[in-house]
Amino acid sequence: MSLVVGTNSYITVAEADTLLADHPDAAIWTALTSAEKSTWLIHACNQLETLSFRGSKVETTQALAFPRNFDTISNYTPNNVKIGQALQALWLSQNYERQKERLHLDDLNIGNYGVGDVTEVRFKVSTWICSEARARVFIYVNNYMNFPEVSRT
């Protein structure tokens, strides 16, 4: 699938490159091919689109959640949403396999488990947005007080 801004992404690969240039993990992003970056950006956008944002779409026919109609009509996507998508794409490029593992355990309904006195307490995560991306989109989320904690590690 091709990356198309406004349809399956808020930003281009070049914009993501610029937004992540000063990130501590920039070398990881830079090492990815353009096709890999596009894939992660599309996946990150899909994950952000699962969130319930305040306001409504400016146009009911627009593919993505932004631009939004909050108190006033905004015809742009906030920079924090774009940065959030780039950060989520970077996080996914490093953590996707672990995320799939975790989702598989959730699908199997595996709860707490342990051996002897050591027990792992598991909980299902309703969204897999990394903490850096979450911090960027936090203000736009409807019920941000209940936004689940997911760490970068």
CSV table of N, CA and C in Angstrom, one decimal, residues 69-133:
chain,number,residue,atom,x,y,z
A,69,ASN,N,-13.0,19.9,14.0
A,69,ASN,CA,-13.8,21.0,14.4
A,69,ASN,C,-13.9,21.0,15.9
A,70,PHE,N,-13.1,21.8,16.6
A,70,PHE,CA,-13.2,21.9,18.0
A,70,PHE,C,-14.1,23.1,18.3
A,71,ASP,N,-13.6,24.1,19.0
A,71,ASP,CA,-14.4,25.3,19.2
A,71,ASP,C,-14.5,26.2,18.0
A,72,THR,N,-13.5,26.1,17.1
A,72,THR,CA,-13.5,26.8,15.9
A,72,THR,C,-13.0,25.8,14.8
A,73,ILE,N,-13.4,26.1,13.6
A,73,ILE,CA,-13.0,25.1,12.5
A,73,ILE,C,-11.6,25.3,12.2
A,74,SER,N,-10.9,24.2,12.2
A,74,SER,CA,-9.4,24.2,11.9
A,74,SER,C,-9.2,23.4,10.6
A,75,ASN,N,-8.5,24.0,9.6
A,75,ASN,CA,-8.3,23.4,8.4
A,75,ASN,C,-6.9,22.8,8.3
A,76,TYR,N,-6.4,22.4,9.4
A,76,TYR,CA,-5.0,21.9,9.4
A,76,TYR,C,-4.9,20.7,10.4
A,77,THR,N,-3.9,19.9,10.3
A,77,THR,CA,-3.6,18.9,11.3
A,77,THR,C,-2.5,19.5,12.2
A,78,PRO,N,-2.8,19.5,13.5
A,78,PRO,CA,-1.8,20.1,14.5
A,78,PRO,C,-0.5,19.4,14.3
A,79,ASN,N,0.6,20.2,14.5
A,79,ASN,CA,1.9,19.7,14.4
A,79,ASN,C,2.2,18.5,15.4
A,80,ASN,N,1.5,18.6,16.6
A,80,ASN,CA,1.7,17.6,17.6
A,80,ASN,C,1.2,16.2,17.1
A,81,VAL,N,0.1,16.2,16.3
A,81,VAL,CA,-0.4,15.0,15.8
A,81,VAL,C,0.6,14.4,14.8
A,82,LYS,N,1.2,15.3,14.0
A,82,LYS,CA,2.2,14.8,13.0
A,82,LYS,C,3.4,14.3,13.7
A,83,ILE,N,3.9,15.0,14.7
A,83,ILE,CA,5.0,14.5,15.5
A,83,ILE,C,4.6,13.2,16.2
A,84,GLY,N,3.4,13.1,16.7
A,84,GLY,CA,2.9,11.9,17.4
A,84,GLY,C,3.0,10.7,16.4
A,85,GLN,N,2.5,10.9,15.2
A,85,GLN,CA,2.6,9.8,14.2
A,85,GLN,C,4.0,9.4,13.9
A,86,ALA,N,4.9,10.3,13.7
A,86,ALA,CA,6.3,10.0,13.5
A,86,ALA,C,6.9,9.2,14.6
A,87,LEU,N,6.6,9.6,15.9
A,87,LEU,CA,7.1,9.0,17.0
A,87,LEU,C,6.6,7.5,17.2
A,88,GLN,N,5.3,7.4,16.9
A,88,GLN,CA,4.6,6.1,16.9
A,88,GLN,C,5.2,5.2,15.9
A,89,ALA,N,5.5,5.7,14.7
A,89,ALA,CA,6.1,4.9,13.6
A,89,ALA,C,7.5,4.4,14.1
A,90,LEU,N,8.3,5.3,14.6
A,90,LEU,CA,9.6,4.9,15.1
A,90,LEU,C,9.5,3.8,16.2
A,91,TRP,N,8.6,4.0,17.1
A,91,TRP,CA,8.4,3.0,18.2
A,91,TRP,C,8.0,1.7,17.6
A,92,LEU,N,7.1,1.7,16.7
A,92,LEU,CA,6.6,0.5,16.1
A,92,LEU,C,7.8,-0.3,15.4
A,93,SER,N,8.6,0.5,14.7
A,93,SER,CA,9.8,-0.1,14.0
A,93,SER,C,10.7,-0.9,15.0
A,94,GLN,N,10.6,-0.5,16.2
A,94,GLN,CA,11.5,-1.2,17.2
A,94,GLN,C,10.7,-2.2,18.1
A,95,ASN,N,9.4,-2.1,18.2
A,95,ASN,CA,8.6,-2.9,19.1
A,95,ASN,C,7.5,-3.7,18.5
A,96,TYR,N,7.4,-3.8,17.2
A,96,TYR,CA,6.3,-4.4,16.6
A,96,TYR,C,6.2,-5.9,17.0
A,97,GLU,N,7.3,-6.6,17.0
A,97,GLU,CA,7.2,-8.0,17.3
A,97,GLU,C,6.8,-8.3,18.7
A,98,ARG,N,7.2,-7.5,19.6
A,98,ARG,CA,6.8,-7.6,21.0
A,98,ARG,C,5.3,-7.2,21.2
A,99,GLN,N,4.9,-6.2,20.4
A,99,GLN,CA,3.4,-5.9,20.4
A,99,GLN,C,2.6,-7.0,19.9
A,100,LYS,N,3.0,-7.7,18.8
A,100,LYS,CA,2.3,-8.8,18.3
A,100,LYS,C,2.2,-10.0,19.3
A,101,GLU,N,3.3,-10.2,20.0
A,101,GLU,CA,3.4,-11.2,21.0
A,101,GLU,C,2.3,-10.9,22.1
A,102,ARG,N,2.3,-9.7,22.6
A,102,ARG,CA,1.4,-9.3,23.6
A,102,ARG,C,-0.1,-9.4,23.2
A,103,LEU,N,-0.3,-9.0,21.9
A,103,LEU,CA,-1.7,-9.1,21.4
A,103,LEU,C,-2.1,-10.6,21.3
A,104,HIS,N,-1.2,-11.4,20.9
A,104,HIS,CA,-1.5,-12.9,20.8
A,104,HIS,C,-1.9,-13.4,22.2
A,105,LEU,N,-1.1,-13.0,23.3
A,105,LEU,CA,-1.5,-13.5,24.6
A,105,LEU,C,-2.9,-12.9,25.0
A,106,ASP,N,-3.2,-11.7,24.6
A,106,ASP,CA,-4.5,-11.1,24.9
A,106,ASP,C,-5.6,-11.9,24.2
A,107,ASP,N,-5.3,-12.3,22.9
A,107,ASP,CA,-6.3,-13.0,22.1
A,107,ASP,C,-6.6,-14.4,22.7
A,108,LEU,N,-5.5,-15.0,23.3
A,108,LEU,CA,-5.7,-16.3,24.0
A,108,LEU,C,-6.3,-16.2,25.4
A,109,ASN,N,-6.6,-14.9,25.8
A,109,ASN,CA,-7.1,-14.7,27.2
A,109,ASN,C,-6.2,-15.2,28.3
A,110,ILE,N,-4.9,-15.0,28.1
A,110,ILE,CA,-3.9,-15.5,29.1
A,110,ILE,C,-3.8,-14.3,30.1
A,111,GLY,N,-4.1,-14.7,31.3
A,111,GLY,CA,-4.1,-13.7,32.4
A,111,GLY,C,-2.8,-13.8,33.2
A,112,ASN,N,-2.9,-13.6,34.5
A,112,ASN,CA,-1.7,-13.7,35.3
A,112,ASN,C,-1.1,-15.1,35.3
A,113,TYR,N,0.2,-15.2,35.3
A,113,TYR,CA,0.8,-16.5,35.3
A,113,TYR,C,2.1,-16.4,36.1
A,114,GLY,N,2.6,-17.6,36.5
A,114,GLY,CA,3.9,-17.5,37.3
A,114,GLY,C,4.4,-18.9,37.6
A,115,VAL,N,5.6,-18.9,38.2
A,115,VAL,CA,6.2,-20.1,38.7
A,115,VAL,C,6.6,-19.9,40.1
A,116,GLY,N,6.2,-20.7,41.0
A,116,GLY,CA,6.6,-20.6,42.4
A,116,GLY,C,6.1,-19.3,43.0
A,117,ASP,N,7.0,-18.5,43.6
A,117,ASP,CA,6.6,-17.2,44.2
A,117,ASP,C,6.6,-16.0,43.2
A,118,VAL,N,7.0,-16.3,41.9
A,118,VAL,CA,7.1,-15.3,40.9
A,118,VAL,C,5.9,-15.3,40.0
A,119,THR,N,5.2,-14.2,40.0
A,119,THR,CA,4.0,-14.1,39.2
A,119,THR,C,4.0,-12.8,38.3
A,120,GLU,N,3.6,-13.0,37.1
A,120,GLU,CA,3.5,-11.8,36.2
A,120,GLU,C,2.0,-11.4,36.2
A,121,VAL,N,1.7,-10.2,36.5
A,121,VAL,CA,0.4,-9.7,36.5
A,121,VAL,C,0.2,-9.0,35.1
A,122,ARG,N,-0.7,-9.5,34.3
A,122,ARG,CA,-1.0,-9.0,33.0
A,122,ARG,C,-2.3,-8.3,32.9
A,123,PHE,N,-2.3,-7.3,32.1
A,123,PHE,CA,-3.5,-6.6,31.8
A,123,PHE,C,-3.6,-6.3,30.3
A,124,LYS,N,-4.8,-6.3,29.8
A,124,LYS,CA,-5.0,-6.0,28.4
A,124,LYS,C,-4.9,-4.5,28.2
A,125,VAL,N,-4.2,-4.1,27.2
A,125,VAL,CA,-4.0,-2.7,26.8
A,125,VAL,C,-5.0,-2.4,25.7
A,126,SER,N,-5.8,-1.4,25.9
A,126,SER,CA,-6.8,-1.0,24.8
A,126,SER,C,-6.2,-0.3,23.6
A,127,THR,N,-5.0,0.3,23.8
A,127,THR,CA,-4.4,1.0,22.7
A,127,THR,C,-2.9,0.8,22.9
A,128,TRP,N,-2.2,0.8,21.8
A,128,TRP,CA,-0.7,0.6,21.8
A,128,TRP,C,0.0,1.9,21.3
A,129,ILE,N,-0.2,3.0,22.0
A,129,ILE,CA,0.4,4.2,21.6
A,129,ILE,C,1.6,4.4,22.6
A,130,CYS,N,2.8,4.7,22.0
A,130,CYS,CA,3.9,4.8,22.9
A,130,CYS,C,3.8,6.1,23.7
A,131,SER,N,4.5,6.2,24.8
A,131,SER,CA,4.4,7.4,25.7
A,131,SER,C,4.7,8.7,25.0
A,132,GLU,N,5.7,8.7,24.2
A,132,GLU,CA,6.1,10.0,23.5
A,132,GLU,C,5.0,10.4,22.5
A,133,ALA,N,4.4,9.5,21.8
A,133,ALA,CA,3.3,9.9,20.9
A,133,ALA,C,2.1,10.2,21.7
